[in-house]
CSV table of C-alpha atoms in Angstrom, one decimal:
chain,number,residue,atom,x,y,z
A,252,MET,CA,0.0,0.0,0.0
A,253,ALA,CA,2.9,2.3,1.0
A,254,GLY,CA,4.9,1.1,-2.0
A,255,ASP,CA,3.2,3.5,-4.3
A,256,MET,CA,4.1,6.5,-2.0
A,257,MET,CA,7.2,8.8,-2.5
A,258,LEU,CA,8.2,11.5,0.0
A,259,TYR,CA,10.9,14.0,-0.6
A,260,TRP,CA,12.1,15.5,2.7
A,261,GLY,CA,14.5,17.6,4.5
A,262,SER,CA,16.0,16.7,8.1
A,263,GLY,CA,14.4,18.7,10.8
A,264,SER,CA,11.8,20.5,8.7
A,265,PRO,CA,8.6,20.7,10.9
A,266,PRO,CA,6.5,20.3,7.6
A,267,CYS,CA,8.2,17.4,6.5
A,268,TRP,CA,8.5,15.8,10.0
A,269,LYS,CA,4.6,16.2,10.3
A,270,VAL,CA,4.0,14.0,7.2
A,271,GLN,CA,6.6,11.5,8.5
A,272,ILE,CA,4.8,11.1,11.7
A,273,ALA,CA,1.4,10.7,10.0
A,274,LEU,CA,2.8,8.0,7.7
A,275,GLU,CA,4.1,6.3,10.7
A,276,GLU,CA,0.8,6.5,12.7
A,277,LYS,CA,-1.2,5.4,9.8
A,278,ASN,CA,1.1,2.2,9.5
A,279,LEU,CA,2.4,3.1,6.2
A,280,GLN,CA,6.0,2.3,6.7
A,281,GLY,CA,7.7,1.1,3.6
A,282,TYR,CA,7.0,4.2,1.5
A,283,HIS,CA,9.8,5.3,-0.8
A,284,HIS,CA,11.6,8.5,0.3
A,285,LYS,CA,14.4,10.8,-0.5
A,286,LEU,CA,16.4,12.8,2.1
A,287,LEU,CA,17.4,16.2,0.3
A,288,SER,CA,19.7,18.9,1.6
A,289,PHE,CA,18.3,22.4,1.9
A,290,ASP,CA,21.9,23.6,2.4
A,291,LYS,CA,22.8,22.3,-1.0
A,292,GLY,CA,19.5,23.5,-2.6
A,293,GLU,CA,18.4,20.1,-3.5
A,294,HIS,CA,14.9,21.0,-2.7
A,295,LYS,CA,14.9,23.0,-5.9
A,296,CYS,CA,16.1,19.9,-8.1
A,297,GLU,CA,14.1,19.1,-11.2
A,298,GLU,CA,12.6,15.8,-9.6
A,299,VAL,CA,10.9,18.1,-7.0
A,300,MET,CA,10.1,21.1,-9.2
A,301,LYS,CA,8.3,18.7,-11.5
A,302,LEU,CA,6.0,17.7,-8.8
A,303,ASN,CA,6.0,20.9,-6.7
A,304,PRO,CA,6.4,24.2,-8.6
A,305,ARG,CA,7.2,25.9,-5.3
A,306,GLY,CA,10.4,23.7,-4.9
A,307,GLN,CA,9.5,23.0,-1.3
A,308,LEU,CA,9.8,20.0,0.9
A,309,PRO,CA,7.8,18.0,1.8
A,310,THR,CA,6.8,16.9,-1.8
A,311,PHE,CA,4.6,13.9,-1.6
A,312,LYS,CA,3.0,11.6,-4.1
A,313,HIS,CA,0.8,8.7,-3.6
A,314,GLY,CA,0.1,6.9,-6.9
A,315,ASP,CA,-0.8,9.8,-9.3
A,316,VAL,CA,-2.0,12.0,-6.5
A,317,VAL,CA,0.3,14.7,-5.4
A,318,VAL,CA,-0.1,16.7,-2.2
A,319,ASN,CA,2.7,18.8,-1.0
A,320,GLU,CA,1.5,21.1,1.5
A,321,SER,CA,2.2,19.2,4.9
A,322,MET,CA,-1.2,19.8,6.5
A,323,ALA,CA,-2.9,18.8,3.3
A,324,ALA,CA,-1.0,15.5,3.1
A,325,CYS,CA,-1.7,14.8,6.7
A,326,MET,CA,-5.3,15.3,6.1
A,327,TYR,CA,-5.3,13.4,3.0
A,328,LEU,CA,-3.6,10.4,4.7
A,329,GLU,CA,-6.1,10.5,7.6
A,330,ASN,CA,-9.1,10.5,5.3
A,331,ARG,CA,-7.7,8.0,2.9
A,332,PHE,CA,-6.6,5.4,5.7
A,333,LYS,CA,-9.2,6.4,8.2
A,334,SER,CA,-9.5,2.8,9.8
A,335,GLN,CA,-5.8,2.1,9.5
A,336,GLY,CA,-3.5,2.8,12.3
A,337,THR,CA,-3.9,5.6,14.7
A,338,GLN,CA,-7.2,7.5,14.2
A,339,LEU,CA,-6.1,11.0,14.1
A,340,ILE,CA,-9.2,13.1,13.8
A,341,PRO,CA,-11.7,11.6,16.2
A,342,ASP,CA,-15.5,11.0,15.3
A,343,ASP,CA,-16.9,12.6,18.3
A,344,VAL,CA,-17.9,16.1,17.4
A,345,LYS,CA,-16.7,17.8,20.6
A,346,GLU,CA,-13.3,16.0,20.5
A,347,GLN,CA,-12.9,16.6,16.9
A,348,ALA,CA,-13.5,20.4,17.2
A,349,LEU,CA,-10.6,20.5,19.9
A,350,VAL,CA,-8.3,18.5,17.7
A,351,LEU,CA,-9.0,20.7,14.6
A,352,GLN,CA,-8.6,23.9,16.8
A,353,ARG,CA,-5.3,22.9,18.4
A,354,ALA,CA,-3.9,21.4,15.2
A,355,PHE,CA,-4.5,24.7,13.3
A,356,GLU,CA,-3.3,26.8,16.3
A,357,THR,CA,0.1,25.2,15.8
A,358,SER,CA,0.9,27.3,12.6
A,359,THR,CA,1.2,30.4,15.0
A,360,LEU,CA,3.7,28.5,17.2
A,361,GLN,CA,5.5,27.4,14.3
A,362,GLN,CA,5.7,31.0,13.1
A,363,LYS,CA,6.8,32.6,16.4
A,364,MET,CA,9.5,29.9,16.8
A,365,TYR,CA,10.9,30.5,13.3
A,366,GLU,CA,10.8,34.3,13.9
A,367,VAL,CA,13.2,33.7,17.0
A,368,LEU,CA,15.3,30.8,16.1
A,369,PHE,CA,15.7,31.4,12.4
A,370,TYR,CA,15.8,35.3,12.4
A,371,GLU,CA,19.2,35.5,11.0
A,372,TYR,CA,18.3,33.1,8.3
A,373,TYR,CA,15.1,34.8,7.1
A,374,VAL,CA,16.4,38.4,7.5
A,375,PRO,CA,19.1,39.7,5.6
A,376,GLU,CA,21.9,41.5,7.8
A,377,PRO,CA,21.0,45.1,6.9
A,378,GLU,CA,17.5,44.6,7.8
A,379,ARG,CA,18.0,43.3,11.3
A,380,HIS,CA,17.1,44.9,14.3
A,381,GLU,CA,17.6,44.2,18.2
A,382,SER,CA,14.0,45.6,18.7
A,383,ALA,CA,12.5,43.2,16.4
A,384,LEU,CA,14.3,40.2,17.9
A,385,LYS,CA,13.3,41.3,21.5
A,386,ARG,CA,9.7,41.5,20.4
A,387,ASN,CA,9.8,38.2,18.6
A,388,ARG,CA,11.3,36.5,21.8
A,389,GLU,CA,8.4,38.1,23.8
A,390,ASN,CA,5.8,36.8,21.5
A,391,LEU,CA,7.3,33.4,21.5
A,392,LYS,CA,7.1,33.5,25.4
A,393,THR,CA,3.6,34.4,25.3
A,394,GLU,CA,2.9,31.7,22.8
A,395,LEU,CA,4.6,29.0,25.0
A,396,GLN,CA,2.7,30.2,28.0
A,397,LEU,CA,-0.5,29.7,26.2
A,398,TRP,CA,0.4,26.0,25.3
A,399,GLU,CA,1.7,25.5,28.9
A,400,GLY,CA,-1.8,26.6,30.0
A,401,TYR,CA,-3.6,24.5,27.6
A,402,LEU,CA,-1.7,21.3,28.8
A,403,GLN,CA,-2.2,22.3,32.5
A,404,GLN,CA,-6.0,22.3,31.8
A,405,MET,CA,-5.8,18.8,30.1
A,406,GLY,CA,-4.4,17.1,33.1
A,407,LYS,CA,-1.5,14.8,33.8
A,408,GLY,CA,-0.3,12.5,30.9
A,409,SER,CA,-2.6,14.0,28.3
A,410,PHE,CA,-1.8,14.5,24.7
A,411,LEU,CA,-2.8,18.1,23.3
A,412,ALA,CA,-6.5,17.6,22.8
A,413,GLY,CA,-7.2,14.6,24.9
A,414,LYS,CA,-6.3,11.1,26.1
A,415,ASN,CA,-5.4,10.0,22.5
A,416,PHE,CA,-2.6,11.1,20.3
A,417,SER,CA,-4.4,13.0,17.4
A,418,MET,CA,-3.6,15.3,14.4
A,419,ALA,CA,-3.2,18.1,17.0
A,420,ASP,CA,0.3,16.3,18.2
A,421,VAL,CA,1.2,15.5,14.6
A,422,PHE,CA,1.1,19.1,13.8
A,423,PHE,CA,2.5,20.5,17.1
A,424,PHE,CA,5.4,18.2,17.9
A,425,PRO,CA,7.7,18.8,15.0
A,426,ALA,CA,7.5,22.6,15.5
A,427,PHE,CA,7.7,22.5,19.2
A,428,ALA,CA,10.7,20.0,19.4
A,429,TYR,CA,12.9,22.9,18.5
A,430,ILE,CA,12.1,24.7,21.8
A,431,PRO,CA,13.6,22.2,24.1
A,432,ARG,CA,16.5,21.7,21.7
A,433,PHE,CA,17.4,25.3,22.3
A,434,GLY,CA,16.9,25.2,26.1
A,435,LEU,CA,13.4,25.4,27.4
A,436,SER,CA,13.1,26.0,31.1
A,437,LYS,CA,11.8,23.0,32.9
A,438,GLU,CA,11.0,25.1,35.9
A,439,ARG,CA,8.7,27.5,34.0
A,440,TYR,CA,7.1,25.1,31.5
A,441,PRO,CA,6.7,21.8,33.5
A,442,LYS,CA,3.8,20.7,31.5
A,443,LEU,CA,5.3,21.2,28.1
A,444,THR,CA,8.5,19.4,29.4
A,445,GLU,CA,6.4,16.5,30.5
A,446,TYR,CA,4.6,16.5,27.2
A,447,TYR,CA,8.0,16.5,25.4
A,448,GLU,CA,9.3,13.8,27.4
A,449,MET,CA,6.3,11.5,26.8
A,450,VAL,CA,5.8,12.2,23.1
A,451,LYS,CA,9.4,11.8,22.2
A,452,GLU,CA,9.3,8.1,23.2
A,453,ARG,CA,6.5,7.4,20.8
A,454,PRO,CA,7.4,4.9,18.1
A,455,SER,CA,6.3,7.3,15.1
A,456,ILE,CA,8.4,10.0,16.7
A,457,LYS,CA,11.4,8.0,17.3
A,458,ALA,CA,11.1,6.5,13.8
A,459,SER,CA,11.1,9.7,12.2
A,460,TRP,CA,13.5,11.6,14.5
A,461,PRO,CA,15.7,14.3,12.3
A,462,PRO,CA,19.0,12.2,11.5
A,463,HIS,CA,21.1,15.4,12.0
A,464,TRP,CA,19.6,15.8,15.4
A,465,LEU,CA,20.8,12.3,16.4
A,466,GLU,CA,24.4,13.5,15.8
A,467,LYS,CA,23.9,16.7,17.9
A,468,ALA,CA,21.4,16.4,20.8
A,469,THR,CA,21.1,20.0,21.6
A,470,GLU,CA,21.8,23.5,20.1
A,471,GLY,CA,22.6,25.4,23.1
A,472,ASP,CA,20.4,27.2,25.6
A,473,THR,CA,19.4,30.6,23.9
A,474,LEU,CA,15.9,30.0,25.0
A,475,LYS,CA,16.5,29.3,28.7
A,476,ASP,CA,15.4,32.8,29.9
A,477,LEU,CA,12.0,32.7,28.1
B,177,MET,CA,-29.7,24.8,14.0
B,178,ALA,CA,-27.6,27.9,13.4
B,179,GLY,CA,-29.6,29.7,16.3
B,180,ASP,CA,-27.1,28.0,18.7
B,181,MET,CA,-24.1,29.6,16.9
B,182,MET,CA,-22.3,32.8,17.7
B,183,LEU,CA,-19.5,34.4,15.5
B,184,TYR,CA,-17.6,37.4,16.5
B,185,TRP,CA,-16.0,39.0,13.6
B,186,GLY,CA,-14.1,41.9,12.0
B,187,SER,CA,-15.0,43.6,8.7
B,188,GLY,CA,-12.5,42.4,6.0
B,189,SER,CA,-10.5,40.2,8.1
B,190,PRO,CA,-9.7,37.1,5.6
B,191,PRO,CA,-10.0,34.4,8.5
B,192,CYS,CA,-13.4,35.9,9.4
B,193,TRP,CA,-14.6,36.0,6.0
B,194,LYS,CA,-13.7,32.4,5.4
B,195,VAL,CA,-15.9,31.3,8.2
B,196,GLN,CA,-18.6,33.6,7.0
B,197,ILE,CA,-18.6,32.1,3.7
B,198,ALA,CA,-18.5,28.4,5.0
B,199,LEU,CA,-21.7,29.2,7.0
B,200,GLU,CA,-23.4,30.7,4.0
B,201,GLU,CA,-22.4,27.6,1.8
B,202,LYS,CA,-23.6,25.1,4.5
B,203,ASN,CA,-27.0,27.0,4.8
B,204,LEU,CA,-26.5,28.1,8.1
B,205,GLN,CA,-27.8,31.5,7.8
B,206,GLY,CA,-29.4,32.8,10.9
B,207,TYR,CA,-26.4,32.3,13.2
B,208,HIS,CA,-25.8,35.0,15.8
B,209,HIS,CA,-23.2,37.3,15.1
B,210,LYS,CA,-21.3,40.5,16.4
B,211,LEU,CA,-19.3,42.9,14.3
B,212,LEU,CA,-16.4,44.2,16.3
B,213,SER,CA,-13.7,46.9,15.4
B,214,PHE,CA,-10.2,46.1,15.4
B,215,ASP,CA,-9.5,49.8,15.2
B,216,LYS,CA,-11.2,50.3,18.7
B,217,GLY,CA,-9.5,47.0,20.0
B,218,GLU,CA,-12.8,45.3,20.5
B,219,HIS,CA,-11.3,42.0,19.7
B,220,LYS,CA,-9.7,42.2,23.0
B,221,CYS,CA,-13.1,42.7,24.9
B,222,GLU,CA,-13.8,40.3,27.8
B,223,GLU,CA,-16.6,38.6,25.8
B,224,VAL,CA,-14.0,37.4,23.2
B,225,MET,CA,-11.3,36.8,25.7
B,226,LYS,CA,-13.4,34.4,27.7
B,227,LEU,CA,-13.8,32.3,24.5
B,228,ASN,CA,-10.5,33.0,22.8
B,229,PRO,CA,-7.5,33.6,25.0
B,230,ARG,CA,-5.6,34.9,21.8
B,231,GLY,CA,-8.2,37.7,21.6
B,232,GLN,CA,-8.4,37.3,18.0
B,233,LEU,CA,-11.3,37.2,15.4
B,234,PRO,CA,-13.0,35.1,14.4
B,235,THR,CA,-14.2,33.8,17.4
B,236,PHE,CA,-16.7,31.0,16.9
B,237,LYS,CA,-19.1,29.1,19.4
B,238,HIS,CA,-21.7,26.5,18.5
B,239,GLY,CA,-23.4,25.2,21.4
B,240,ASP,CA,-20.8,24.3,23.8
B,241,VAL,CA,-18.1,23.9,21.1
B,242,VAL,CA,-15.6,26.7,20.6
B,243,VAL,CA,-13.5,26.7,17.4
B,244,ASN,CA,-11.7,29.9,16.8
B,245,GLU,CA,-8.9,29.2,14.2
B,246,SER,CA,-10.7,30.0,11.0
B,247,MET,CA,-9.3,26.8,9.1
B,248,ALA,CA,-10.5,24.7,12.0
B,249,ALA,CA,-13.8,26.4,12.1
B,250,CYS,CA,-14.5,25.7,8.3
B,251,MET,CA,-13.4,22.0,8.6
B,252,TYR,CA,-15.7,21.5,11.6
B,253,LEU,CA,-18.5,23.1,9.9
B,254,GLU,CA,-18.1,20.8,6.8
B,255,ASN,CA,-17.7,17.7,8.8
B,256,ARG,CA,-20.6,18.6,11.0
B,257,PHE,CA,-22.9,19.5,8.4
B,258,LYS,CA,-21.5,17.2,5.5
B,259,SER,CA,-24.8,16.6,3.7
B,260,GLN,CA,-26.2,20.1,4.1
B,261,GLY,CA,-25.7,23.0,1.5
B,262,THR,CA,-22.5,22.8,-0.6
B,263,GLN,CA,-20.2,19.8,-0.1
B,264,LEU,CA,-17.0,21.6,0.4
B,265,ILE,CA,-14.6,18.6,0.5
B,266,PRO,CA,-15.4,16.0,-2.1
B,267,ASP,CA,-15.5,12.3,-1.5
B,268,ASP,CA,-13.4,11.3,-4.5
B,269,VAL,CA,-10.0,10.8,-3.4
B,270,LYS,CA,-8.2,12.6,-6.1
B,271,GLU,CA,-10.5,15.7,-6.2
B,272,GLN,CA,-10.1,15.8,-2.4
B,273,ALA,CA,-6.5,15.7,-2.6
B,274,LEU,CA,-6.4,18.8,-4.8
B,275,VAL,CA,-9.0,20.6,-2.8
B,276,LEU,CA,-6.8,20.1,0.4
B,277,GLN,CA,-3.6,21.0,-1.5
B,278,ARG,CA,-5.1,24.4,-2.8
B,279,ALA,CA,-6.8,25.3,0.5
B,280,PHE,CA,-3.9,24.9,2.5
B,281,GLU,CA,-1.6,26.6,-0.2
B,282,THR,CA,-3.7,29.7,0.4
B,283,SER,CA,-1.9,30.4,3.7
B,284,THR,CA,1.2,31.4,1.7
B,285,LEU,CA,-0.6,33.7,-0.6
B,286,GLN,CA,-2.4,35.5,2.4
B,287,GLN,CA,1.1,35.9,4.2
B,288,LYS,CA,2.6,37.4,1.0
B,289,MET,CA,-0.5,39.7,0.7
B,290,TYR,CA,0.1,40.9,4.2
B,291,GLU,CA,3.6,41.5,3.8
B,292,VAL,CA,2.9,43.9,1.0
B,293,LEU,CA,-0.5,45.6,1.8
B,294,PHE,CA,-0.1,45.8,5.6
B,295,TYR,CA,3.8,46.1,5.8
B,296,GLU,CA,3.5,49.4,7.6
B,297,TYR,CA,0.8,48.1,9.8
B,298,TYR,CA,2.9,45.0,11.1
B,299,VAL,CA,6.5,46.6,10.8
B,300,PRO,CA,7.2,49.5,13.3
B,301,GLU,CA,8.5,52.7,11.5
B,302,PRO,CA,12.2,52.6,12.6
B,303,GLU,CA,12.4,48.7,11.3
B,304,ARG,CA,11.1,49.3,7.8
B,305,HIS,CA,13.2,48.9,4.9
B,306,GLU,CA,12.7,49.7,1.1
B,307,SER,CA,14.7,46.4,0.3
B,308,ALA,CA,12.3,44.5,2.5
B,309,LEU,CA,9.1,45.8,0.7
B,310,LYS,CA,10.6,45.4,-2.7
B,311,ARG,CA,11.5,41.9,-1.9
B,312,ASN,CA,8.0,41.2,-0.5
B,313,ARG,CA,6.3,42.7,-3.7
B,314,GLU,CA,8.5,40.3,-5.8
B,315,ASN,CA,7.4,37.4,-3.7
B,316,LEU,CA,3.7,38.4,-4.1
B,317,LYS,CA,4.3,38.8,-7.9
B,318,THR,CA,5.8,35.2,-7.9
B,319,GLU,CA,2.9,34.0,-5.8
B,320,LEU,CA,0.2,35.4,-8.2
B,321,GLN,CA,1.9,34.1,-11.2
B,322,LEU,CA,1.7,30.6,-9.7
B,323,TRP,CA,-2.0,31.0,-9.0
B,324,GLU,CA,-2.6,32.5,-12.4
B,325,GLY,CA,-1.0,29.2,-13.9
B,326,TYR,CA,-3.1,26.9,-11.7
B,327,LEU,CA,-6.2,28.5,-13.1
B,328,GLN,CA,-4.9,28.4,-16.5
B,329,GLN,CA,-4.4,24.7,-16.1
B,330,MET,CA,-8.0,24.2,-14.8
B,331,GLY,CA,-9.6,25.8,-17.9
B,332,LYS,CA,-12.4,28.3,-18.5
B,333,GLY,CA,-14.9,28.8,-15.7
B,334,SER,CA,-13.4,26.5,-13.3
B,335,PHE,CA,-13.1,27.2,-9.7
B,336,LEU,CA,-9.9,26.7,-7.8
B,337,ALA,CA,-9.8,22.9,-7.5
B,338,GLY,CA,-12.3,21.9,-10.1
B,339,LYS,CA,-16.0,22.4,-11.5
B,340,ASN,CA,-17.3,22.7,-8.2
B,341,PHE,CA,-16.7,25.5,-5.5
B,342,SER,CA,-14.9,24.0,-2.7
B,343,MET,CA,-13.0,24.5,0.6
B,344,ALA,CA,-10.2,25.6,-1.6
B,345,ASP,CA,-12.2,28.7,-2.8
B,346,VAL,CA,-13.5,29.4,0.8
B,347,PHE,CA,-9.9,29.7,1.9
B,348,PHE,CA,-8.7,31.3,-1.1
B,349,PHE,CA,-11.1,34.0,-1.9
B,350,PRO,CA,-11.0,36.3,1.2
B,351,ALA,CA,-7.2,36.7,1.1
B,352,PHE,CA,-7.1,37.0,-2.8
B,353,ALA,CA,-10.0,39.6,-2.9
B,354,TYR,CA,-7.6,42.3,-1.6
B,355,ILE,CA,-5.4,42.1,-4.6
B,356,PRO,CA,-8.0,43.4,-7.3
B,357,ARG,CA,-9.0,45.8,-4.4
B,358,PHE,CA,-5.5,47.3,-4.7
B,359,GLY,CA,-5.4,47.2,-8.5
B,360,LEU,CA,-4.6,43.9,-10.1
B,361,SER,CA,-3.5,44.0,-13.7
B,362,LYS,CA,-6.2,42.4,-15.7
B,363,GLU,CA,-3.8,42.0,-18.7
B,364,ARG,CA,-1.1,40.2,-16.8
B,365,TYR,CA,-3.5,38.2,-14.6
B,366,PRO,CA,-6.6,37.3,-16.9
B,367,LYS,CA,-7.4,34.1,-15.3
B,368,LEU,CA,-7.4,35.6,-11.6
B,369,THR,CA,-9.6,38.4,-13.0
B,370,GLU,CA,-12.1,36.2,-14.6
B,371,TYR,CA,-12.0,34.0,-11.5
B,372,TYR,CA,-12.6,37.0,-9.2
B,373,GLU,CA,-15.5,38.3,-11.5
B,374,MET,CA,-17.1,35.0,-11.3
B,375,VAL,CA,-16.8,34.3,-7.6
B,376,LYS,CA,-17.8,37.6,-6.3
B,377,GLU,CA,-21.2,37.2,-7.8
B,378,ARG,CA,-21.7,33.8,-5.7
B,379,PRO,CA,-24.6,34.3,-3.1
B,380,SER,CA,-22.3,33.2,-0.3
B,381,ILE,CA,-19.8,35.9,-1.2
B,382,LYS,CA,-22.2,38.7,-1.8
B,383,ALA,CA,-24.1,37.8,1.6
B,384,SER,CA,-20.6,38.1,3.3
B,385,TRP,CA,-19.0,40.9,1.6
B,386,PRO,CA,-17.0,43.2,4.0
B,387,PRO,CA,-19.5,46.1,4.9
B,388,HIS,CA,-16.7,48.7,4.9
B,389,TRP,CA,-15.7,47.6,1.2
B,390,LEU,CA,-19.3,48.5,0.1
B,391,GLU,CA,-18.7,52.0,1.2
B,392,LYS,CA,-15.3,52.3,-0.6
B,393,ALA,CA,-15.2,50.1,-3.7
B,394,THR,CA,-11.3,50.2,-4.2
B,395,GLU,CA,-8.1,51.3,-2.3
B,396,GLY,CA,-6.0,52.6,-5.2
B,397,ASP,CA,-3.7,50.8,-7.4
B,398,THR,CA,-0.5,50.1,-5.6
B,399,LEU,CA,-0.3,46.7,-7.1
B,400,LYS,CA,-1.1,47.6,-10.6
B,401,ASP,CA,2.6,47.2,-11.7
B,402,LEU,CA,3.1,43.6,-10.2
């Protein structure tokens, strides 16, 4: 079933990682894949551009269906293999609403994370401002406090949107995992820390852990004061 | 059915407009709603903050279900009222994949549009750079050319992802509609212009047209050279 799937991906890219987790959770191991290097510009290679005019990763193909946007690919996999593996979007109306709400809210976390950790990557040197970076850090702090509060409300051992692992976790974890990597304070964010420690041991997460993160476990503690 | 729904919204906000279109398409007219002013900071009022700790619009409640992220609210409405009104996510696997792909791709268009039209709103004066604005305009141009190409491929009279109006159009139109409003070139973007002229006459779009846009039909032609 997974033999007619092809994923082009980059190590550590949150959008790629989302799709990889969804594939694992839906028991679609055995899909073809190709690891490309952003640094070498391989995401702009002809093979990718033919399927994805944006030249972005992930680029994902299933038979003759191409779905490149990571959230679209995850939703597609859930709908297409609904009864296979983990059900990522629950049937119950109220549970589903919370899963969708948290899942789409992760875009904001991801953006705020990028604006701090990849500020120098996205903003050319002459356009950088200390004031902007300071504001971005404050925004990320507010964002993390919000998610800490959400987990606090859910109670001990809960996933993001309930007792079960869901699409909310698929979308959240790959963006969030950057934060402990750069030194999240366990004291100020006990629930997020607990959540991180629990989810990182999940088989789908371990199987899809970014290869270059295995070589280097942390990247410092620039976020420890947040 | 719609009597137990409440939408807090702001005029012209693409995320709010998405939810309003979805409500119209799903025949959920008669929902309660409250128009709030961003300029007056009303989106941070207690009534909203109680339901939405982000203090953002839309804020949407259906019975005791709260779904504030616009994409989540639209997906929720589609799932909850699947057989009512317009089917926004088709059953056919291939059609569905394209709808999801285009729907989630609109986030990029929306971001590129904001980065040009609302640059001064989002970037404090001392941090503004001509070089950034120029780059943002180039990015928006590339983005528009991509969508023009998509419509070209779909053929005459098509919606974004096929013969039928879908979630792709619900997500796309409210962000895209800003572009003709600021002077889209009909010569360089004939397909986007044709699409705009067709979709703006749709009952769901007319019924949800931003009230302050009715008072003032255009906002100049700063995009005419794109």
